[in-house]
mmCIF file of C-alpha atoms in Angstrom:
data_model
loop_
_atom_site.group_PDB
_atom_site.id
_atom_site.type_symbol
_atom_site.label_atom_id
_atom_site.label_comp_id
_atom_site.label_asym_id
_atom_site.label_seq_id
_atom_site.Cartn_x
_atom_site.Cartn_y
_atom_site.Cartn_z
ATOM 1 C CA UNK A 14 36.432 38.246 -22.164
ATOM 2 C CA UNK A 15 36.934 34.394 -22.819
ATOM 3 C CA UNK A 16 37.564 34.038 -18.989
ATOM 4 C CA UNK A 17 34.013 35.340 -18.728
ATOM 5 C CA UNK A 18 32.553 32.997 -21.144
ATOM 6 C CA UNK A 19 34.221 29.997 -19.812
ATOM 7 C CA UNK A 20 32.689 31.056 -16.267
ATOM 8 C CA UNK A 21 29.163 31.892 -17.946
ATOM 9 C CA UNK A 22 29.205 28.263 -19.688
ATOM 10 C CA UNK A 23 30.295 26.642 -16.287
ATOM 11 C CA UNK A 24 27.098 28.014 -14.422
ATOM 12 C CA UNK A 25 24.714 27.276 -16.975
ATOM 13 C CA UNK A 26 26.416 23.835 -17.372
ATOM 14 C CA UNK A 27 26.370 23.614 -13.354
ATOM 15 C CA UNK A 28 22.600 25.042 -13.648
ATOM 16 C CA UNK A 29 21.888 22.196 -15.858
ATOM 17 C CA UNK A 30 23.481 19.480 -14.106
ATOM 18 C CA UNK A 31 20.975 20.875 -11.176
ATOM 19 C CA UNK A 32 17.961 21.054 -12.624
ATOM 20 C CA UNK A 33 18.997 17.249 -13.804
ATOM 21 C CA UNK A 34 19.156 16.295 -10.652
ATOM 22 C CA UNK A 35 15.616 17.498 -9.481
ATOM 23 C CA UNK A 36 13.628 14.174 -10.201
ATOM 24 C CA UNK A 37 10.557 12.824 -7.889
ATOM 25 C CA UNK A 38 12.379 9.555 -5.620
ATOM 26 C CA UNK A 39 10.455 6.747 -3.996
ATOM 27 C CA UNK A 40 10.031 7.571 -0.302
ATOM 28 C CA UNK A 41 12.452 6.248 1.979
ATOM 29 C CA UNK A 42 12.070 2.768 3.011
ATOM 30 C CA UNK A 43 12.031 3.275 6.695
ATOM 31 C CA UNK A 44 8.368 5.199 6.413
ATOM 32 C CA UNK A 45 7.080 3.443 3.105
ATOM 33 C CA UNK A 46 7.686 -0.560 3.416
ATOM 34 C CA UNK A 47 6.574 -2.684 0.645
ATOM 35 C CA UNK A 48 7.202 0.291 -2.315
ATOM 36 C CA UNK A 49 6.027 0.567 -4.461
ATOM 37 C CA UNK A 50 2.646 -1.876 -4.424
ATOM 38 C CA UNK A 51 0.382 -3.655 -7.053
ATOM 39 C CA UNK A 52 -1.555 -0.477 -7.550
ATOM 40 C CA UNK A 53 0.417 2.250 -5.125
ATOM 41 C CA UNK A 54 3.767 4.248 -5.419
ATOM 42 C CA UNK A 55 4.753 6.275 -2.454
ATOM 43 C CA UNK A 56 6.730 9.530 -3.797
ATOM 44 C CA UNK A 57 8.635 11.986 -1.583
ATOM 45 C CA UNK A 58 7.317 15.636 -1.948
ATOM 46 C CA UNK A 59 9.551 18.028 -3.070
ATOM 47 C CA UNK A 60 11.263 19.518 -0.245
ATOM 48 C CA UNK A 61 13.286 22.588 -1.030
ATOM 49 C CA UNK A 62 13.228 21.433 -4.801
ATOM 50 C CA UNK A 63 11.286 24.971 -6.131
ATOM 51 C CA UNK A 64 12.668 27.109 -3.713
ATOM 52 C CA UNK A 65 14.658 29.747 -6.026
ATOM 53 C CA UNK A 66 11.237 29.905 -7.876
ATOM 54 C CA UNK A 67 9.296 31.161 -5.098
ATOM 55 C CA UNK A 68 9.033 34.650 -4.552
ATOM 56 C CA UNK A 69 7.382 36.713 -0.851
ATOM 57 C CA UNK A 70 3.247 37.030 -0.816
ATOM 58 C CA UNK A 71 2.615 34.692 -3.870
ATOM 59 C CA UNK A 72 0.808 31.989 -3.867
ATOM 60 C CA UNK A 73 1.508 28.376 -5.230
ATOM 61 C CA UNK A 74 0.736 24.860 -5.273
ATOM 62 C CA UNK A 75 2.499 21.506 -6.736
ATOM 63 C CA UNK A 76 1.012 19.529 -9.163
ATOM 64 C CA UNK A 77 1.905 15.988 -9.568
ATOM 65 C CA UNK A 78 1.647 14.461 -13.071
ATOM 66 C CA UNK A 79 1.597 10.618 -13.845
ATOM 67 C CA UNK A 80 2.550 8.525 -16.915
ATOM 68 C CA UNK A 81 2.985 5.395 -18.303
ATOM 69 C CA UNK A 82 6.383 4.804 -19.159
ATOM 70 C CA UNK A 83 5.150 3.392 -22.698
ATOM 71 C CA UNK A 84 4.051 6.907 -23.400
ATOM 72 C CA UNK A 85 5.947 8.808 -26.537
ATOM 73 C CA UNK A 86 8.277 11.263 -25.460
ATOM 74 C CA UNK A 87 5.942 14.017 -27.593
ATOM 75 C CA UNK A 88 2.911 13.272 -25.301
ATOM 76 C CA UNK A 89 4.707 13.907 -22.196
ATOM 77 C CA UNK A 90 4.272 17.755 -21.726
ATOM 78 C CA UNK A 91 1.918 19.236 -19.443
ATOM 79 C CA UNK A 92 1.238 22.661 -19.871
ATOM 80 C CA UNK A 93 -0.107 23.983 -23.086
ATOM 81 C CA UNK A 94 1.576 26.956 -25.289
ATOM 82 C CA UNK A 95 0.043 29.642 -22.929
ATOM 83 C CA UNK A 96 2.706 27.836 -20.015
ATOM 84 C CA UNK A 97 -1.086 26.582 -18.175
ATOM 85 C CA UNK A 98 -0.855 23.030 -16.620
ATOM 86 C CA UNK A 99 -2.940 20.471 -18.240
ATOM 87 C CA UNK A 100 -6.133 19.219 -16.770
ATOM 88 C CA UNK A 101 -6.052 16.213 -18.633
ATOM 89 C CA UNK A 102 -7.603 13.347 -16.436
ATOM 90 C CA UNK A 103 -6.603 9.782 -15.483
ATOM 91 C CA UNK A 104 -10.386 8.933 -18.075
ATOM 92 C CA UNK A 105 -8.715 11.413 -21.073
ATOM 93 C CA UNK A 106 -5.439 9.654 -20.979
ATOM 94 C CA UNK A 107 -6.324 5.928 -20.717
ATOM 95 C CA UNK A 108 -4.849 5.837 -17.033
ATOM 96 C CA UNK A 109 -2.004 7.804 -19.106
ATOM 97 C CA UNK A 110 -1.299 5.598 -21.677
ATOM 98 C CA UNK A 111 -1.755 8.547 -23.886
ATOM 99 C CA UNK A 112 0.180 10.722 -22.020
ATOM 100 C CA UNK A 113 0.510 12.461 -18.525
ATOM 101 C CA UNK A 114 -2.708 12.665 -16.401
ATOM 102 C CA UNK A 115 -2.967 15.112 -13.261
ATOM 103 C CA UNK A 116 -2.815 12.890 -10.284
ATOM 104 C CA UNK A 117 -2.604 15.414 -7.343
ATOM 105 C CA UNK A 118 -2.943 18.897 -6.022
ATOM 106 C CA UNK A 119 -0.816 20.074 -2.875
ATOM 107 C CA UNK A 120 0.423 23.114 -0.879
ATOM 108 C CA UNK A 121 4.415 23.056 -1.375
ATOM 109 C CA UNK A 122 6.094 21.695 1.420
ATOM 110 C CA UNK A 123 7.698 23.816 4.252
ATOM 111 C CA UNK A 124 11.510 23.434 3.349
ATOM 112 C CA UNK A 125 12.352 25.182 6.786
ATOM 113 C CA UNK A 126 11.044 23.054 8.707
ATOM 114 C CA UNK A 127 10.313 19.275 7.082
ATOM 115 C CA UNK A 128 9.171 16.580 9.098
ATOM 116 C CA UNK A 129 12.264 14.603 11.417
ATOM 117 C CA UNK A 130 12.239 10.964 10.471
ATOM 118 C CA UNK A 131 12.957 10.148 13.892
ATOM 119 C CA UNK A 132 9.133 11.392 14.725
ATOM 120 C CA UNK A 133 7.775 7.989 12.952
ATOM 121 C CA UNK A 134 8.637 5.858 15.767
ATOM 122 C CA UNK A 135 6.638 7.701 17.805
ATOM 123 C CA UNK A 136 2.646 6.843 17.466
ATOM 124 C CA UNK A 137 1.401 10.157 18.003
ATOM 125 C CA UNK A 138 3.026 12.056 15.350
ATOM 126 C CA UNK A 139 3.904 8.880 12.444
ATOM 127 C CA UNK A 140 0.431 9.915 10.592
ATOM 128 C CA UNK A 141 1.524 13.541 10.525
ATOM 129 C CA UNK A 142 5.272 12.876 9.234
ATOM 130 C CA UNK A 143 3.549 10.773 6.331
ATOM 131 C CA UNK A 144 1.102 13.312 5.645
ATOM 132 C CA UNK A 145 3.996 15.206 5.042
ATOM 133 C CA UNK A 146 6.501 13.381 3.886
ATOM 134 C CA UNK A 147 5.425 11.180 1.306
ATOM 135 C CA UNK A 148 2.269 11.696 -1.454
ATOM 136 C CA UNK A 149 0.850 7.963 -2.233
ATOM 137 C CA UNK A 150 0.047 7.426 -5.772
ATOM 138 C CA UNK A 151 -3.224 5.499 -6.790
ATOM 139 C CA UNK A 152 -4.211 5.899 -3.209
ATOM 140 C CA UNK A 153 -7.988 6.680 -4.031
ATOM 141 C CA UNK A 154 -9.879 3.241 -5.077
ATOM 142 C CA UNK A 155 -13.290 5.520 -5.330
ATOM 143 C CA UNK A 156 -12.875 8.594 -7.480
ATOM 144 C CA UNK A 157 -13.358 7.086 -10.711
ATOM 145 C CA UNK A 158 -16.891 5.804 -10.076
ATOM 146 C CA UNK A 159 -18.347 8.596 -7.852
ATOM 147 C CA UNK A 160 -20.533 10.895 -10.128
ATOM 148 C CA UNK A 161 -20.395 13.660 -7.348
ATOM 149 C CA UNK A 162 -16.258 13.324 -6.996
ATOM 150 C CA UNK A 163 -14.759 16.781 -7.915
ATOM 151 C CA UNK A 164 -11.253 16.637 -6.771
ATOM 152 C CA UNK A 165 -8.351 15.500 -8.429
ATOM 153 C CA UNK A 166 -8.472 11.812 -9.193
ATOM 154 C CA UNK A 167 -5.846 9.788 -8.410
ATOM 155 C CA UNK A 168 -6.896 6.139 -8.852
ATOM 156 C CA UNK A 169 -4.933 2.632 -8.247
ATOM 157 C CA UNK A 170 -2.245 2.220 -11.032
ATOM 158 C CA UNK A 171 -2.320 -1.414 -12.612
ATOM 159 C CA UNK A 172 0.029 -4.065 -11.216
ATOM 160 C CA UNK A 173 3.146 -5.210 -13.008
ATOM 161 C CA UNK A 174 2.838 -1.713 -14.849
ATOM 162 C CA UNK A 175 6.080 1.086 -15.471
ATOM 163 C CA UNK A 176 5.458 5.278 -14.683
ATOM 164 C CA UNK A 177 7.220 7.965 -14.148
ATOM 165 C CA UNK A 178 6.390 11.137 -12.414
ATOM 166 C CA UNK A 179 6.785 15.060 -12.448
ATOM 167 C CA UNK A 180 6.254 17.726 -9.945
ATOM 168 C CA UNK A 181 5.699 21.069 -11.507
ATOM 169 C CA UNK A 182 5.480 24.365 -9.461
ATOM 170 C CA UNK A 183 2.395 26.738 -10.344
ATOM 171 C CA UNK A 184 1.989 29.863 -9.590
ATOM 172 C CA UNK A 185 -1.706 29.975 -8.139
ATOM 173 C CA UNK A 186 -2.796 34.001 -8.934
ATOM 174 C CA UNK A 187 -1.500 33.291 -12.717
ATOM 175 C CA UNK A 188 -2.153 30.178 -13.414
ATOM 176 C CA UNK A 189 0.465 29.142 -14.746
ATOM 177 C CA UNK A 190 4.104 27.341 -14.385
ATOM 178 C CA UNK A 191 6.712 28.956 -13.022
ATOM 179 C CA UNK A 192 8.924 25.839 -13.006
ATOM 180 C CA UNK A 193 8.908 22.189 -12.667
ATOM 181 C CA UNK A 194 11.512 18.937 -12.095
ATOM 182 C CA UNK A 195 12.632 16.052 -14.976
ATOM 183 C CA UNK A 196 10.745 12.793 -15.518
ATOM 184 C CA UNK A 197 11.641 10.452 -12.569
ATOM 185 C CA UNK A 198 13.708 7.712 -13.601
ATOM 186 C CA UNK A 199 10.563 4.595 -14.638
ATOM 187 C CA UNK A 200 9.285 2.595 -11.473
ATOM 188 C CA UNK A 201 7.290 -0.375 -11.897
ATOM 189 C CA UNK A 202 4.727 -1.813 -9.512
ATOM 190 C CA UNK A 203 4.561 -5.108 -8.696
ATOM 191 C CA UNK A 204 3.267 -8.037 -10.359
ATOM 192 C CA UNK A 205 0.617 -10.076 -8.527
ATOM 193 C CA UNK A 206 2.154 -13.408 -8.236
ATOM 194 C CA UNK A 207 -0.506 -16.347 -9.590
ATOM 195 C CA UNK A 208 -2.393 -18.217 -6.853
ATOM 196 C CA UNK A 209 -0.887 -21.517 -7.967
ATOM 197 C CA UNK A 210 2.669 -20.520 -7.757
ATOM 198 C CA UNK A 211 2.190 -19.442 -3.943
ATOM 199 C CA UNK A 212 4.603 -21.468 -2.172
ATOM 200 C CA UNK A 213 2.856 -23.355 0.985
ATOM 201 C CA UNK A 214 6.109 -25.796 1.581
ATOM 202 C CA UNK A 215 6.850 -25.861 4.919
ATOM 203 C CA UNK A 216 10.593 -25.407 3.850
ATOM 204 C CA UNK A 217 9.118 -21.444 3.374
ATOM 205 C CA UNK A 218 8.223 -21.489 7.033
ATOM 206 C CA UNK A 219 10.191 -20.072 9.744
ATOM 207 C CA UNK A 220 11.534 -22.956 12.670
ATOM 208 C CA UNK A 221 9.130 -20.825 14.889
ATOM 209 C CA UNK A 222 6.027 -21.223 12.771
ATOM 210 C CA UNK A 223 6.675 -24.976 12.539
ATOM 211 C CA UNK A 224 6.976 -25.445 16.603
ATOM 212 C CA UNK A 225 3.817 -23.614 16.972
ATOM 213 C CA UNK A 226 2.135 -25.774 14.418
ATOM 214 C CA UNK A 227 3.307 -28.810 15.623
ATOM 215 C CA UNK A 228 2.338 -27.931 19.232
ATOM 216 C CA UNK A 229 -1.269 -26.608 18.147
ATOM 217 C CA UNK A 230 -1.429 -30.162 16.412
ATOM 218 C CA UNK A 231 -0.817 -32.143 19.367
ATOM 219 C CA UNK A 232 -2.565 -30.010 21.432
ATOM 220 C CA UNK A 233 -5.461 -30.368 18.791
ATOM 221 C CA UNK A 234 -4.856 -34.540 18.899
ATOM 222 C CA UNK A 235 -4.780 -34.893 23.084
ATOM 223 C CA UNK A 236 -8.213 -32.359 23.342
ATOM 224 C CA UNK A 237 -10.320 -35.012 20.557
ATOM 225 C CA UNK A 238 -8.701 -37.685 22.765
ATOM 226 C CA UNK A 239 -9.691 -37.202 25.810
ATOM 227 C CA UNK A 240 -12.776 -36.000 24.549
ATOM 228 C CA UNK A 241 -13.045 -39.381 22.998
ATOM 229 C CA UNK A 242 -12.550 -41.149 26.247
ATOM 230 C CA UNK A 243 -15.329 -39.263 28.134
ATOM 231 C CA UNK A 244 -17.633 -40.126 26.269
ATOM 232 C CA UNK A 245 -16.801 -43.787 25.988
ATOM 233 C CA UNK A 246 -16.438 -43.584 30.067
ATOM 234 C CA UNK A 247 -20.127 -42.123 30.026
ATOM 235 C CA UNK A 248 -21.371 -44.521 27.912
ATOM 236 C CA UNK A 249 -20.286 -47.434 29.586
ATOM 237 C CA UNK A 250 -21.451 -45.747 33.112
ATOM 238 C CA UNK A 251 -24.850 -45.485 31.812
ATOM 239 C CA UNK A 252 -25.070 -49.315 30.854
ATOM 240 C CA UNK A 253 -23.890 -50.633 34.162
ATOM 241 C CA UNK A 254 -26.498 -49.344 36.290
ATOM 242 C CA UNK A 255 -29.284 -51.054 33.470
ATOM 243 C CA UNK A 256 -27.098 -54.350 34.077
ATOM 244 C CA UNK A 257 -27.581 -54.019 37.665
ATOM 245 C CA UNK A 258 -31.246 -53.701 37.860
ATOM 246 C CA UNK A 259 -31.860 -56.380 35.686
ATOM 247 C CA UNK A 260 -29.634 -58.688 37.517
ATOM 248 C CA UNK A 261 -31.472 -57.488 40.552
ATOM 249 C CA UNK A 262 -34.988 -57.639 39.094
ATOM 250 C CA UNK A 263 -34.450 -61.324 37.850
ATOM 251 C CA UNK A 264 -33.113 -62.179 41.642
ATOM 252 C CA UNK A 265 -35.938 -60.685 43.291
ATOM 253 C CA UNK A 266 -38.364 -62.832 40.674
ATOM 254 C CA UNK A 267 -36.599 -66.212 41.714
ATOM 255 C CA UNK A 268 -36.780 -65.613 45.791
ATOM 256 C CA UNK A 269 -40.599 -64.676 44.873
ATOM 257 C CA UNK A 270 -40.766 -67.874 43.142
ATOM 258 C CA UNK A 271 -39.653 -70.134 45.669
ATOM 259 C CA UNK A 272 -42.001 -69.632 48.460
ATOM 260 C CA UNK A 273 -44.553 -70.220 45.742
ATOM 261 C CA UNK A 274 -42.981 -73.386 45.005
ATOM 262 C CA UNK A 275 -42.635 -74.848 48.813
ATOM 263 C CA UNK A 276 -45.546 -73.932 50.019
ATOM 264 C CA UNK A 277 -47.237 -76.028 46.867
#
């Protein structure tokens, strides 16, 4: 009988540990660069995450819920005492200052057959391996100031900013949740650097970027130079022939002249 309840404690200990380890993770680096943003966070969906929860001809979808990491632990639930997800909205919660806010609506992903990495070097099929792959937090810059918007909003986050985010499994005929993964561990965005402390010094510079510049620059100085020169060339071509005449016209006066003067 102890043997039993050792084994009993072990699973639910071993269940724990599991359900522990089901948090939302950034998505991998190779198909989200720069991650998380000033105002983005790119989140793998959860693949194979809910499937002992789903259950033949039922219908579900994943909701994805998003929170300042400043928000009391007491504010962070999302369903209500009836097990229904909260609609509260990125407005209700002060862009979840107050607590969670309902960022997205999805299908849940296929677990049988998720999208091969190796498919994003290939043009053709890299927008349909993000699509889904990854879900892009504060994606939509519009929602929050069209009147005729009735999707879920999921606006920019603010730079420089902590969150964390849960995935919660809902069963679409019911309405409610029929399970859901931890808090992620808190992910900041990044803080917009000030435009004075942008470093121009051409120490920053690749060697590569300072041969082309120096090329375009003396490229640059020997076009205004010769440019320089033909002009000076055409000025002093258009003087010459005036010279001439003049000389010519004042020659041509003095041989007029001296006929004049012998025959007097």
């Amino acid at each position: 009988m102890l043997n039993h309840w050792v084994v009993l404690v072990l699973c639910c200990l071993g269940q724990l540990c599991a359900n522990q380890g089901m948090k939302p993770q950034l998505a991998a680096p190779q198909l989200a660069t720069n991650n998380p943003t000033l105002t983005t966070v790119a989140l793998e969906k959860p693949f194979c995450m809910f499937d002992s929860s789903l259950y033949p001809n039922k219908s579900y979808a994943i909701y994805l819920y998003v929170m300042r990491s400043s928000a009391t632990t007491v504010s962070s639930v999302v369903t209500d005492s009836n097990s229904k997800p909260l609609d509260s909205t990125f407005q209700q919660t002060h862009g979840g200052q107050l607590g969670p806010y309902k960022a997205a609506s999805f299908d849940v992903p296929n677990c049988v057959s998720p999208p091969k990495l190796a498919d994003a070097g290939d043009t053709n099929k890299v927008s349909d391996v993000l699509k889904q792959y990854l879900f892009r937090v504060g994606d939509d810059g519009t929602c929050l100031y069209d009147p005729n918007f009735l999707d879920v909003c999921n606006p920019p986050l603010v730079p420089d900013t902590t969150y964390r985010f849960k995935y919660i499994l809902v069963d679409n005929a019911e309405g409610i949740l029929k399970d859901q993964t931890l808090w992620s561990d808190p992910i900041k965005t990044r803080k917009a650097k000030p435009p004075m402390k942008i470093d121009t010094w051409p120490s920053r510079r690749s060697g590569s970027m300072i041969v082309i510049t120096s090329i375009l620059s003396v490229s640059v100085f020997l076009l205004l130079a010769g440019l320089l020169a033909s002009v000076l060339s055409a000025l002093m071509q258009s003087e010459d022939p005036s010279a001439e005449s003049k000389a010519t016209s004042e020659t041509t006066q003095q041989s007029e002249l001296r006929p004049q003067l012998s025959s007097d």
